[in-house]
Short mmCIF file of C-alpha atoms in Angstrom, two decimals:
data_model
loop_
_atom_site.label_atom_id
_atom_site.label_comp_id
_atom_site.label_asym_id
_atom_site.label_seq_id
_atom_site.Cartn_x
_atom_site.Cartn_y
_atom_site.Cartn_z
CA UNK A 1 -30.49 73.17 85.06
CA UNK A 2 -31.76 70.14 83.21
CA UNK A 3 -29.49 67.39 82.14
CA UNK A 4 -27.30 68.03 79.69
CA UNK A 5 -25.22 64.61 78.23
CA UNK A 6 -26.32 64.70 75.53
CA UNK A 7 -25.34 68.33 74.67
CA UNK A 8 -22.15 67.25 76.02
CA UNK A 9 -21.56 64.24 73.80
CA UNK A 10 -22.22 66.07 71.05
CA UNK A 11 -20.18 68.54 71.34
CA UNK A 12 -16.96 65.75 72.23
CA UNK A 13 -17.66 64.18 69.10
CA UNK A 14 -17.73 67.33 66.79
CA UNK A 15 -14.14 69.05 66.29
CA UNK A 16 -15.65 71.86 64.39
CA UNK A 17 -17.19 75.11 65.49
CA UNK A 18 -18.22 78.96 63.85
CA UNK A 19 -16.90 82.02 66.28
CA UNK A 20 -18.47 85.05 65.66
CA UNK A 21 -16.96 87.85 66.60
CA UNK A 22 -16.83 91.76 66.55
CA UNK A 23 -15.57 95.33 67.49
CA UNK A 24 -16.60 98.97 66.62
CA UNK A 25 -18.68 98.31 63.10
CA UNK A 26 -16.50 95.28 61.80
CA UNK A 27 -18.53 91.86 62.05
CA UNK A 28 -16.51 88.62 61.41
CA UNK A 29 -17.25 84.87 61.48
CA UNK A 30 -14.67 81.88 61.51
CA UNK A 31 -14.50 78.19 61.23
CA UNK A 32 -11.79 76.52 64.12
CA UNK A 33 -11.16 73.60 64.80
CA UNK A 34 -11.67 72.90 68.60
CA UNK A 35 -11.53 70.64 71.24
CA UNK A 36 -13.97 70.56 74.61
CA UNK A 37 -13.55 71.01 77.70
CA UNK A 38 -16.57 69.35 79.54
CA UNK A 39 -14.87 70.44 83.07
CA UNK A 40 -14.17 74.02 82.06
CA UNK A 41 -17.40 74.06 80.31
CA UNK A 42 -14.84 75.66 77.92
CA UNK A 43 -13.64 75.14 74.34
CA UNK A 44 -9.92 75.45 72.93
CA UNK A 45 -9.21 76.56 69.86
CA UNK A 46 -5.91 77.76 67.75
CA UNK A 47 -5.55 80.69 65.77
CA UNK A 48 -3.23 83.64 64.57
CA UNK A 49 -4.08 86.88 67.19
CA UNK A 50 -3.24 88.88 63.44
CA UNK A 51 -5.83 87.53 61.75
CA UNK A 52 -9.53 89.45 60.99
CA UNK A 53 -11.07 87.55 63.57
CA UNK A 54 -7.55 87.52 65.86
CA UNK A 55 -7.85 91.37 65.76
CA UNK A 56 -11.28 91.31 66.74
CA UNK A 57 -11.20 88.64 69.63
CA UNK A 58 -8.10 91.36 71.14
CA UNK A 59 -10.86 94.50 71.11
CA UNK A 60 -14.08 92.81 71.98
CA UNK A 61 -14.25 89.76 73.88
CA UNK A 62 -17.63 88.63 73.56
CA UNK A 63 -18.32 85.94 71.28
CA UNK A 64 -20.80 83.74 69.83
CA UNK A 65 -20.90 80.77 67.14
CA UNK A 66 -22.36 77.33 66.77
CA UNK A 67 -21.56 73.82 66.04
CA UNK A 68 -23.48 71.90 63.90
CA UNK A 69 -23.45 68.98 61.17
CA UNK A 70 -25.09 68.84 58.32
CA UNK A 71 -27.96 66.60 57.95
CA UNK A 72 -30.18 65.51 55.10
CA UNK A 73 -33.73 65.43 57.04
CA UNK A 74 -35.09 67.56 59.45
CA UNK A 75 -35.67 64.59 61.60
CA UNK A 76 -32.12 64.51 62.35
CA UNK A 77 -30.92 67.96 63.12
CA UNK A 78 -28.88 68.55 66.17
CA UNK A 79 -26.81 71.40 66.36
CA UNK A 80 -25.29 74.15 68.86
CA UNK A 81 -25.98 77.91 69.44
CA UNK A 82 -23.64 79.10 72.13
CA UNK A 83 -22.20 82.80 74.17
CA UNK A 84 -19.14 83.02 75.82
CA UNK A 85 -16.45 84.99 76.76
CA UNK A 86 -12.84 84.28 74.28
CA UNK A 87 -9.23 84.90 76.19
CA UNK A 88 -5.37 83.80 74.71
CA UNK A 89 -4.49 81.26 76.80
CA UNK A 90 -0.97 81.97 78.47
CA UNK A 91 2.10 80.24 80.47
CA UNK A 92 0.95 76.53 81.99
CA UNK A 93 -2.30 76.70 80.95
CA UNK A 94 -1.28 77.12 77.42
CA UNK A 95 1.50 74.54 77.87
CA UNK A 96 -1.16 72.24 79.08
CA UNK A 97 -4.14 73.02 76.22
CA UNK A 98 -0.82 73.01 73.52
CA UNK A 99 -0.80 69.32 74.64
CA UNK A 100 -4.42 68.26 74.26
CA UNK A 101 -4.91 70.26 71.43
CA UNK A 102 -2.16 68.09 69.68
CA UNK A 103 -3.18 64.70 70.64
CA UNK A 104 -6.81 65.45 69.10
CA UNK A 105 -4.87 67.45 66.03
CA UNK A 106 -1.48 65.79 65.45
CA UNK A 107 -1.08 68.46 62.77
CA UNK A 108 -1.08 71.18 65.29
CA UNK A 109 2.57 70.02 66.54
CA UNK A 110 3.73 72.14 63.28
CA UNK A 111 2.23 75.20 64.16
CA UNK A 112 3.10 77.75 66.58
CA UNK A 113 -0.32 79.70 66.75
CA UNK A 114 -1.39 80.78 69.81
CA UNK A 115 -4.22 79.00 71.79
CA UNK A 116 -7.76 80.40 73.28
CA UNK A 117 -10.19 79.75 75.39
CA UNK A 118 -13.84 80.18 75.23
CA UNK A 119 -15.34 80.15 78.26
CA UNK A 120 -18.97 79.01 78.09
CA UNK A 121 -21.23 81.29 79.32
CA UNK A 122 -24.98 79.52 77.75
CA UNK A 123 -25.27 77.33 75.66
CA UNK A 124 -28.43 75.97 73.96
CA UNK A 125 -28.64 72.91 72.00
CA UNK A 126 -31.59 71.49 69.50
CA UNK A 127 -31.84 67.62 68.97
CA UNK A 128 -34.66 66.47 66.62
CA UNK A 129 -33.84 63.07 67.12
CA UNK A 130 -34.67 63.20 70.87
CA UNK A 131 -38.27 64.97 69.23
CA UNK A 132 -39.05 67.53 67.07
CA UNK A 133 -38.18 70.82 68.84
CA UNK A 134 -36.20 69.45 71.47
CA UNK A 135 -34.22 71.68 73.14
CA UNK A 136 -31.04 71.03 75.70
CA UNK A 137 -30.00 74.87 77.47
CA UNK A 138 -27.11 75.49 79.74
CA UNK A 139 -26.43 78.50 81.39
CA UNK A 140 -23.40 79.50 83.73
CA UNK A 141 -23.82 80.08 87.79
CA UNK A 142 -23.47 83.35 88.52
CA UNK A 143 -21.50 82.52 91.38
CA UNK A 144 -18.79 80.62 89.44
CA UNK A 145 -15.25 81.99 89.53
CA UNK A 146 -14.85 84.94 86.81
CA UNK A 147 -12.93 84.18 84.00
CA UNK A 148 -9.18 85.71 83.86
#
Protein backbone atom coordinates (compact mmCIF):
# COMPACT_ATOMS: atom_id res chain seq x y z
CA UNK A 1 0.00 0.00 0.00
CA UNK A 2 1.76 3.22 -0.85
CA UNK A 3 1.19 6.36 1.07
CA UNK A 4 -1.79 7.85 0.79
CA UNK A 5 -2.03 11.71 2.61
CA UNK A 6 -2.49 13.19 0.14
CA UNK A 7 -5.56 11.21 -1.11
CA UNK A 8 -6.63 11.71 2.31
CA UNK A 9 -6.37 15.48 2.49
CA UNK A 10 -8.12 15.78 -0.37
CA UNK A 11 -10.80 14.12 0.25
CA UNK A 12 -11.15 16.19 4.07
CA UNK A 13 -11.16 19.25 2.24
CA UNK A 14 -13.86 18.39 -0.45
CA UNK A 15 -17.58 18.07 1.03
CA UNK A 16 -18.90 16.95 -2.26
CA UNK A 17 -19.11 13.55 -3.86
CA UNK A 18 -21.21 11.57 -7.06
CA UNK A 19 -22.78 7.97 -5.81
CA UNK A 20 -23.60 5.83 -8.43
CA UNK A 21 -25.80 3.42 -7.88
CA UNK A 22 -28.07 0.57 -9.31
CA UNK A 23 -30.52 -2.47 -9.22
CA UNK A 24 -32.17 -4.79 -11.85
CA UNK A 25 -31.88 -2.39 -15.22
CA UNK A 26 -32.33 1.09 -13.39
CA UNK A 27 -28.90 3.10 -13.31
CA UNK A 28 -28.83 6.28 -11.10
CA UNK A 29 -26.21 8.89 -10.12
CA UNK A 30 -26.38 11.55 -7.21
CA UNK A 31 -24.59 14.49 -5.86
CA UNK A 32 -24.32 14.34 -1.56
CA UNK A 33 -22.86 16.17 0.40
CA UNK A 34 -20.44 14.15 2.68
CA UNK A 35 -18.14 14.15 5.29
CA UNK A 36 -14.88 11.60 5.76
CA UNK A 37 -14.07 9.34 7.80
CA UNK A 38 -10.20 8.85 7.52
CA UNK A 39 -10.46 6.06 10.46
CA UNK A 40 -13.37 4.18 8.95
CA UNK A 41 -11.87 4.71 5.64
CA UNK A 42 -15.62 5.52 5.28
CA UNK A 43 -17.75 8.43 4.07
CA UNK A 44 -21.18 9.77 5.60
CA UNK A 45 -23.65 11.05 3.75
CA UNK A 46 -27.58 12.11 4.24
CA UNK A 47 -30.32 11.28 2.13
CA UNK A 48 -34.12 10.27 1.84
CA UNK A 49 -34.15 6.02 1.65
CA UNK A 50 -37.49 7.10 -0.87
CA UNK A 51 -35.65 8.75 -3.18
CA UNK A 52 -34.42 7.16 -6.91
CA UNK A 53 -31.15 6.63 -5.63
CA UNK A 54 -32.62 5.80 -1.79
CA UNK A 55 -34.57 2.95 -3.52
CA UNK A 56 -31.68 1.76 -5.23
CA UNK A 57 -28.99 1.89 -2.35
CA UNK A 58 -32.02 -0.57 -0.33
CA UNK A 59 -31.81 -3.37 -3.44
CA UNK A 60 -28.21 -3.24 -4.44
CA UNK A 61 -25.58 -2.24 -2.22
CA UNK A 62 -22.70 -1.78 -4.29
CA UNK A 63 -21.73 1.57 -5.16
CA UNK A 64 -19.40 3.71 -6.91
CA UNK A 65 -18.86 7.63 -7.52
CA UNK A 66 -16.10 10.17 -7.44
CA UNK A 67 -15.06 13.39 -6.01
CA UNK A 68 -13.58 15.85 -7.92
CA UNK A 69 -13.18 19.79 -8.49
CA UNK A 70 -13.20 21.45 -11.34
CA UNK A 71 -10.09 22.85 -12.67
CA UNK A 72 -9.17 25.11 -15.54
CA UNK A 73 -5.76 23.29 -16.72
CA UNK A 74 -4.90 19.91 -16.97
CA UNK A 75 -1.91 20.63 -14.89
CA UNK A 76 -4.06 20.83 -11.97
CA UNK A 77 -6.47 17.98 -11.99
CA UNK A 78 -6.90 15.93 -8.91
CA UNK A 79 -9.85 14.05 -8.47
CA UNK A 80 -11.35 10.66 -6.92
CA UNK A 81 -12.68 7.38 -8.46
CA UNK A 82 -13.81 5.17 -5.65
CA UNK A 83 -15.98 1.35 -4.80
CA UNK A 84 -17.54 0.65 -1.77
CA UNK A 85 -20.12 -0.94 -0.10
CA UNK A 86 -23.38 1.83 1.09
CA UNK A 87 -25.45 0.77 4.51
CA UNK A 88 -28.23 3.22 6.64
CA UNK A 89 -26.53 3.91 9.51
CA UNK A 90 -28.69 2.91 12.68
CA UNK A 91 -29.04 3.45 16.68
CA UNK A 92 -25.51 5.02 18.26
CA UNK A 93 -23.75 4.99 15.33
CA UNK A 94 -26.26 7.15 13.66
CA UNK A 95 -26.61 9.26 16.83
CA UNK A 96 -22.93 9.71 16.65
CA UNK A 97 -22.50 10.46 12.53
CA UNK A 98 -26.04 12.80 13.11
CA UNK A 99 -23.53 14.81 15.23
CA UNK A 100 -20.54 15.21 12.93
CA UNK A 101 -22.54 15.48 10.07
CA UNK A 102 -24.06 18.70 11.68
CA UNK A 103 -21.05 20.42 12.88
CA UNK A 104 -19.56 20.21 9.16
CA UNK A 105 -23.39 21.06 7.80
CA UNK A 106 -25.14 23.26 10.39
CA UNK A 107 -28.07 23.08 7.97
CA UNK A 108 -28.46 19.43 8.51
CA UNK A 109 -29.86 20.13 12.22
CA UNK A 110 -33.29 20.86 10.17
CA UNK A 111 -33.52 17.76 8.53
CA UNK A 112 -34.48 14.46 9.65
CA UNK A 113 -33.05 12.29 6.68
CA UNK A 114 -31.54 9.33 7.45
CA UNK A 115 -27.69 8.87 7.43
CA UNK A 116 -25.29 6.24 5.41
CA UNK A 117 -22.28 4.93 5.32
CA UNK A 118 -19.99 4.08 2.56
CA UNK A 119 -17.58 1.88 3.44
CA UNK A 120 -14.46 2.19 1.29
CA UNK A 121 -13.57 -0.69 -0.35
CA UNK A 122 -10.62 0.98 -3.22
CA UNK A 123 -10.13 3.91 -3.88
CA UNK A 124 -7.89 5.46 -6.58
CA UNK A 125 -6.91 8.97 -6.77
CA UNK A 126 -5.14 11.11 -9.80
CA UNK A 127 -3.06 14.28 -8.84
CA UNK A 128 -1.46 16.17 -11.78
CA UNK A 129 0.05 18.51 -9.62
CA UNK A 130 2.22 15.84 -7.89
CA UNK A 131 3.08 14.96 -12.05
CA UNK A 132 1.27 14.32 -14.91
CA UNK A 133 -0.38 10.88 -14.46
CA UNK A 134 0.12 10.54 -10.95
CA UNK A 135 -1.77 8.16 -9.41
CA UNK A 136 -2.54 7.54 -5.39
CA UNK A 137 -4.62 3.73 -5.04
CA UNK A 138 -6.01 2.31 -1.89
CA UNK A 139 -7.42 -0.87 -1.55
CA UNK A 140 -9.11 -2.60 1.60
CA UNK A 141 -7.34 -5.72 3.62
CA UNK A 142 -9.07 -8.56 3.07
CA UNK A 143 -8.75 -9.44 6.51
CA UNK A 144 -10.48 -6.31 7.88
CA UNK A 145 -13.71 -6.76 9.83
CA UNK A 146 -16.81 -7.12 7.28
CA UNK A 147 -18.99 -4.40 7.13
CA UNK A 148 -22.56 -4.79 9.01
Amino acid sequence: MSDHSHLVRYLKNKHVLSLCCHAGNDLWCANCFYVFDEARMAFWLMTEADTRHGRLLHASPQIAGTVNGQPRTVLLIKGVQYRGTIALLGGEAEAQVRKVYQKRFPVARKISAPLWEIRLEEVKMTNNTLGFGKKISWRREESEVPFP
